[in-house]
mmCIF file with all atom_site columns, C-alpha atoms in Angstrom:
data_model
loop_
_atom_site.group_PDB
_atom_site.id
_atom_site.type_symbol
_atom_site.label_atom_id
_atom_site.label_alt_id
_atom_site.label_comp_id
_atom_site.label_asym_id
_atom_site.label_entity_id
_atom_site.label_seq_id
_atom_site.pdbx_PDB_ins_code
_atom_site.Cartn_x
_atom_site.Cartn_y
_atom_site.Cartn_z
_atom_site.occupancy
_atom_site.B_iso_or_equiv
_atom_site.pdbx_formal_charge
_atom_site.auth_seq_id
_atom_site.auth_comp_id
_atom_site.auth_asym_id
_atom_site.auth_atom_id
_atom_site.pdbx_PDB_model_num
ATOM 1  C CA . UNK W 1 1  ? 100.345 129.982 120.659 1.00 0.00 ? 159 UNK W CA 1
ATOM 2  C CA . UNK W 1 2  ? 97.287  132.688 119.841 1.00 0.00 ? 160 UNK W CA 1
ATOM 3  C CA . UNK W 1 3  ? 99.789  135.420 119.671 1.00 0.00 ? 161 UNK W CA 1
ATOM 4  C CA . UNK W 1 4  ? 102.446 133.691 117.029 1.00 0.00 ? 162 UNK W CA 1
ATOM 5  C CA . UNK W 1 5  ? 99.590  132.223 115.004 1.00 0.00 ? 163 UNK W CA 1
ATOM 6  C CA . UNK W 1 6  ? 98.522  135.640 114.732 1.00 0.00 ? 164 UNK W CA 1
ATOM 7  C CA . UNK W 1 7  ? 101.797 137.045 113.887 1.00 0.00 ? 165 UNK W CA 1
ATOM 8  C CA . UNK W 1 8  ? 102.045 134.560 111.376 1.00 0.00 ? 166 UNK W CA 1
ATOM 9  C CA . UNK W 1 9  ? 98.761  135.698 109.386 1.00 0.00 ? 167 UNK W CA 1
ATOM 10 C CA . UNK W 1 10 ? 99.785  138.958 109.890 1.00 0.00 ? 168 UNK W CA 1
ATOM 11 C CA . UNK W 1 11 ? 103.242 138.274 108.154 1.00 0.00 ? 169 UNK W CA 1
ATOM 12 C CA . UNK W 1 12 ? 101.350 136.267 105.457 1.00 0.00 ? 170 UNK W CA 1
ATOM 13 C CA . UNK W 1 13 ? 102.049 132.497 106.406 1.00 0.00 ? 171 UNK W CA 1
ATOM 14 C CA . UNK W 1 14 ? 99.137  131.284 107.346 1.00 0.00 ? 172 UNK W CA 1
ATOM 15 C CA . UNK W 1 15 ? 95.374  132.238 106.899 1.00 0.00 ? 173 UNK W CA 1
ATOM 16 C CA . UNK W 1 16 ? 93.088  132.702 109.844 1.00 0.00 ? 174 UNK W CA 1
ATOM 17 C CA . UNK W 1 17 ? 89.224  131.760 109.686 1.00 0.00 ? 175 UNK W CA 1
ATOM 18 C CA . UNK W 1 18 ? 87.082  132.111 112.425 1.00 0.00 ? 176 UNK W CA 1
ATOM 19 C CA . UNK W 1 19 ? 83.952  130.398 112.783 1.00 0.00 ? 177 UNK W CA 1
ATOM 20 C CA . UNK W 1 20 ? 80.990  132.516 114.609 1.00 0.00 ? 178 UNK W CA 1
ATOM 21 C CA . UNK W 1 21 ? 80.001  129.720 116.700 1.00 0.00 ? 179 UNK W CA 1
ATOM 22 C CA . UNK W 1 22 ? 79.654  128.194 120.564 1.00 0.00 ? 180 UNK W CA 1
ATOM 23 C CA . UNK W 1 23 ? 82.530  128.126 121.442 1.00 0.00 ? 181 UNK W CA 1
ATOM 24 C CA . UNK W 1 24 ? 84.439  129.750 118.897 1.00 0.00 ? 182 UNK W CA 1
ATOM 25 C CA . UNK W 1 25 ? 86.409  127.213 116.626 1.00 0.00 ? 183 UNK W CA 1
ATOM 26 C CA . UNK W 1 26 ? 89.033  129.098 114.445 1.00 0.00 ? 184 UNK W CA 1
ATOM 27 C CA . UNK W 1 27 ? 91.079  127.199 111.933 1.00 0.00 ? 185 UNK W CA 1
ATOM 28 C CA . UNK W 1 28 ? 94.606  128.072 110.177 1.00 0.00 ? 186 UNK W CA 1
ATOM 29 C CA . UNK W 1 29 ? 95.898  126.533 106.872 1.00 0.00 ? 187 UNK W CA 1
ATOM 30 C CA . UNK W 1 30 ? 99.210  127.604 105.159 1.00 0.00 ? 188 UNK W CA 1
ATOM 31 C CA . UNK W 1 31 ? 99.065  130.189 102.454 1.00 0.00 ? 189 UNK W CA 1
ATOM 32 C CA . UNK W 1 32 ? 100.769 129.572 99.156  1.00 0.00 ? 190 UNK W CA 1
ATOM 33 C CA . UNK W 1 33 ? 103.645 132.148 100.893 1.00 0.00 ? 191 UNK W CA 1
ATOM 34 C CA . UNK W 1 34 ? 104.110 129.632 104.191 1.00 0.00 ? 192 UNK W CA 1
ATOM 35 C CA . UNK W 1 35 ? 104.078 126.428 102.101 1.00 0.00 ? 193 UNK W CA 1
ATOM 36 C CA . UNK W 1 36 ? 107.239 127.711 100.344 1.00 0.00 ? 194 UNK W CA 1
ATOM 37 C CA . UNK W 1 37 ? 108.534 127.498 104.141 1.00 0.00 ? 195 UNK W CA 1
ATOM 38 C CA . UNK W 1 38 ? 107.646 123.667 104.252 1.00 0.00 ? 196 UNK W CA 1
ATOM 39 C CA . UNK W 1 39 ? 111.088 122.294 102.643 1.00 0.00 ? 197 UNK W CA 1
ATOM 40 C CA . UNK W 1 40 ? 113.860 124.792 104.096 1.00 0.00 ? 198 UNK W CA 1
ATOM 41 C CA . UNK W 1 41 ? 112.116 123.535 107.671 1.00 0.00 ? 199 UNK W CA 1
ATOM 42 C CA . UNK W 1 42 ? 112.663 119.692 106.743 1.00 0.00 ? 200 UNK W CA 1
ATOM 43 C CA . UNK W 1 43 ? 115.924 120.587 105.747 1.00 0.00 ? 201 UNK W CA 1
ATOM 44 C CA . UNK W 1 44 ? 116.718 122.054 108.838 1.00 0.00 ? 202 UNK W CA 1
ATOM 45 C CA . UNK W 1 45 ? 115.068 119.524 110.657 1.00 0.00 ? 203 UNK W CA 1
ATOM 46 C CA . UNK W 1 46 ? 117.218 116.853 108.737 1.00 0.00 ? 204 UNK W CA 1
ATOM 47 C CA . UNK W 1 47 ? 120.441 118.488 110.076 1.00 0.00 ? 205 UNK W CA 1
ATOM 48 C CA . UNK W 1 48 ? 118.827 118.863 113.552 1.00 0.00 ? 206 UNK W CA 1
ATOM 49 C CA . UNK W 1 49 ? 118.608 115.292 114.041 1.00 0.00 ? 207 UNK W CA 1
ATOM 50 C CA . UNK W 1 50 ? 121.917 114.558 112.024 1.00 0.00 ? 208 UNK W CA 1
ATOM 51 C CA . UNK W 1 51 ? 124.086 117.212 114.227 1.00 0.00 ? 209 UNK W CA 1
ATOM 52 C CA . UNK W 1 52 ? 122.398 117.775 117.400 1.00 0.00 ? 210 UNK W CA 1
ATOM 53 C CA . UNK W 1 53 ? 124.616 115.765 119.557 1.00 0.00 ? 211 UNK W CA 1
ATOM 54 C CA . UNK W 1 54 ? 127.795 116.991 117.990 1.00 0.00 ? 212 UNK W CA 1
ATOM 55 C CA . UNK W 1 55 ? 125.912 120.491 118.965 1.00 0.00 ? 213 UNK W CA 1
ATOM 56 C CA . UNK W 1 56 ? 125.401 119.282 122.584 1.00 0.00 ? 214 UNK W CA 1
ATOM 57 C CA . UNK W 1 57 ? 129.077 118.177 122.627 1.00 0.00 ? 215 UNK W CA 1
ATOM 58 C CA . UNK W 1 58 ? 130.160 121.347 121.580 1.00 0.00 ? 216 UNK W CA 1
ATOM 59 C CA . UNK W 1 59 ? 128.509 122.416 124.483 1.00 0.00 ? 217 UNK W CA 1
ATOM 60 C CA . UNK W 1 60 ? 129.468 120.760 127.180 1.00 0.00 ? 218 UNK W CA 1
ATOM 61 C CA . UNK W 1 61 ? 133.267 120.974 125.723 1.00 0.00 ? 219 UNK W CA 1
ATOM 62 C CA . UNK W 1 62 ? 133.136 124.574 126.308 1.00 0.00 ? 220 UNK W CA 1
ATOM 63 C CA . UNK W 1 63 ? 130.851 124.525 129.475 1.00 0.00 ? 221 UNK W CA 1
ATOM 64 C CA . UNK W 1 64 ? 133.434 125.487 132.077 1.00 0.00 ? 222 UNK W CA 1
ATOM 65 C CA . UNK W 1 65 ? 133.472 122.857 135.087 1.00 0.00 ? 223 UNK W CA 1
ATOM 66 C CA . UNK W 1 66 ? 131.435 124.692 137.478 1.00 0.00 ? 224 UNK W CA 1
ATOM 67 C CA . UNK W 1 67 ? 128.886 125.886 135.109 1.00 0.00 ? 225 UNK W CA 1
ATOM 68 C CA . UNK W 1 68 ? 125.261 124.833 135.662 1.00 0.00 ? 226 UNK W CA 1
ATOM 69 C CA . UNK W 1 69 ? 123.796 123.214 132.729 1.00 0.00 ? 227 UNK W CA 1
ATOM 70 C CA . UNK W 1 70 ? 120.952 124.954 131.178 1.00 0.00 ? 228 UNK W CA 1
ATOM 71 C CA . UNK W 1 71 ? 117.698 123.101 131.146 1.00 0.00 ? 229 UNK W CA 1
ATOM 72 C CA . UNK W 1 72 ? 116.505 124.162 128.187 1.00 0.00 ? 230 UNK W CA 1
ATOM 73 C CA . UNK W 1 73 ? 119.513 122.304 126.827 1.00 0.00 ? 231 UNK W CA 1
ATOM 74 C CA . UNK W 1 74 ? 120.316 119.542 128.707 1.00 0.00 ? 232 UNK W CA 1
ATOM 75 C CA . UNK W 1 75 ? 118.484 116.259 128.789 1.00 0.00 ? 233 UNK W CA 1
ATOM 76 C CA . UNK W 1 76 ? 117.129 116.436 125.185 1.00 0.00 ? 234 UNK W CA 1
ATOM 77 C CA . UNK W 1 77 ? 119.785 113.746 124.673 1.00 0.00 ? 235 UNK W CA 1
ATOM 78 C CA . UNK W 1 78 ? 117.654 110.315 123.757 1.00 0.00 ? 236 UNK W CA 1
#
């Protein structure tokens, strides 16, 4: 989690402040830059849930028969 929030003020999305304190507290907010990321990920999110089983059932209709399902995959079904 340190290393993508990191990579993520480094690539301008979010802002980093760390507080000099025991033990260390650092907070991240959203620059003006990542909040224009804040609708194209609800949109995306919107189709996730609209078209994730017809993804899943994509899946499994080209899974060959003796595949083993990955778990990464599999099970997310509610």
């Amino acid at each position: 989690l340190t290393q993508t929030l990191r990579r993520l003020a480094d690539h301008g999305l979010v802002r980093r402040h760390a507080y000099a304190e025991v033990p260390p507290r650092v907070e991240y907010e959203l620059t003006p830059l990542g909040e224009t990321l804040i609708e194209p990920i609800h949109m995306l999110t919107e189709w996730a849930m609209a078209n994730g089983d017809a993804v899943l059932d994509a899946l499994d209709a080209a899974a060959p028969e003796s595949a083993v399902p990955d778990p990464a995959v599999r099970g997310r079904r509610p």
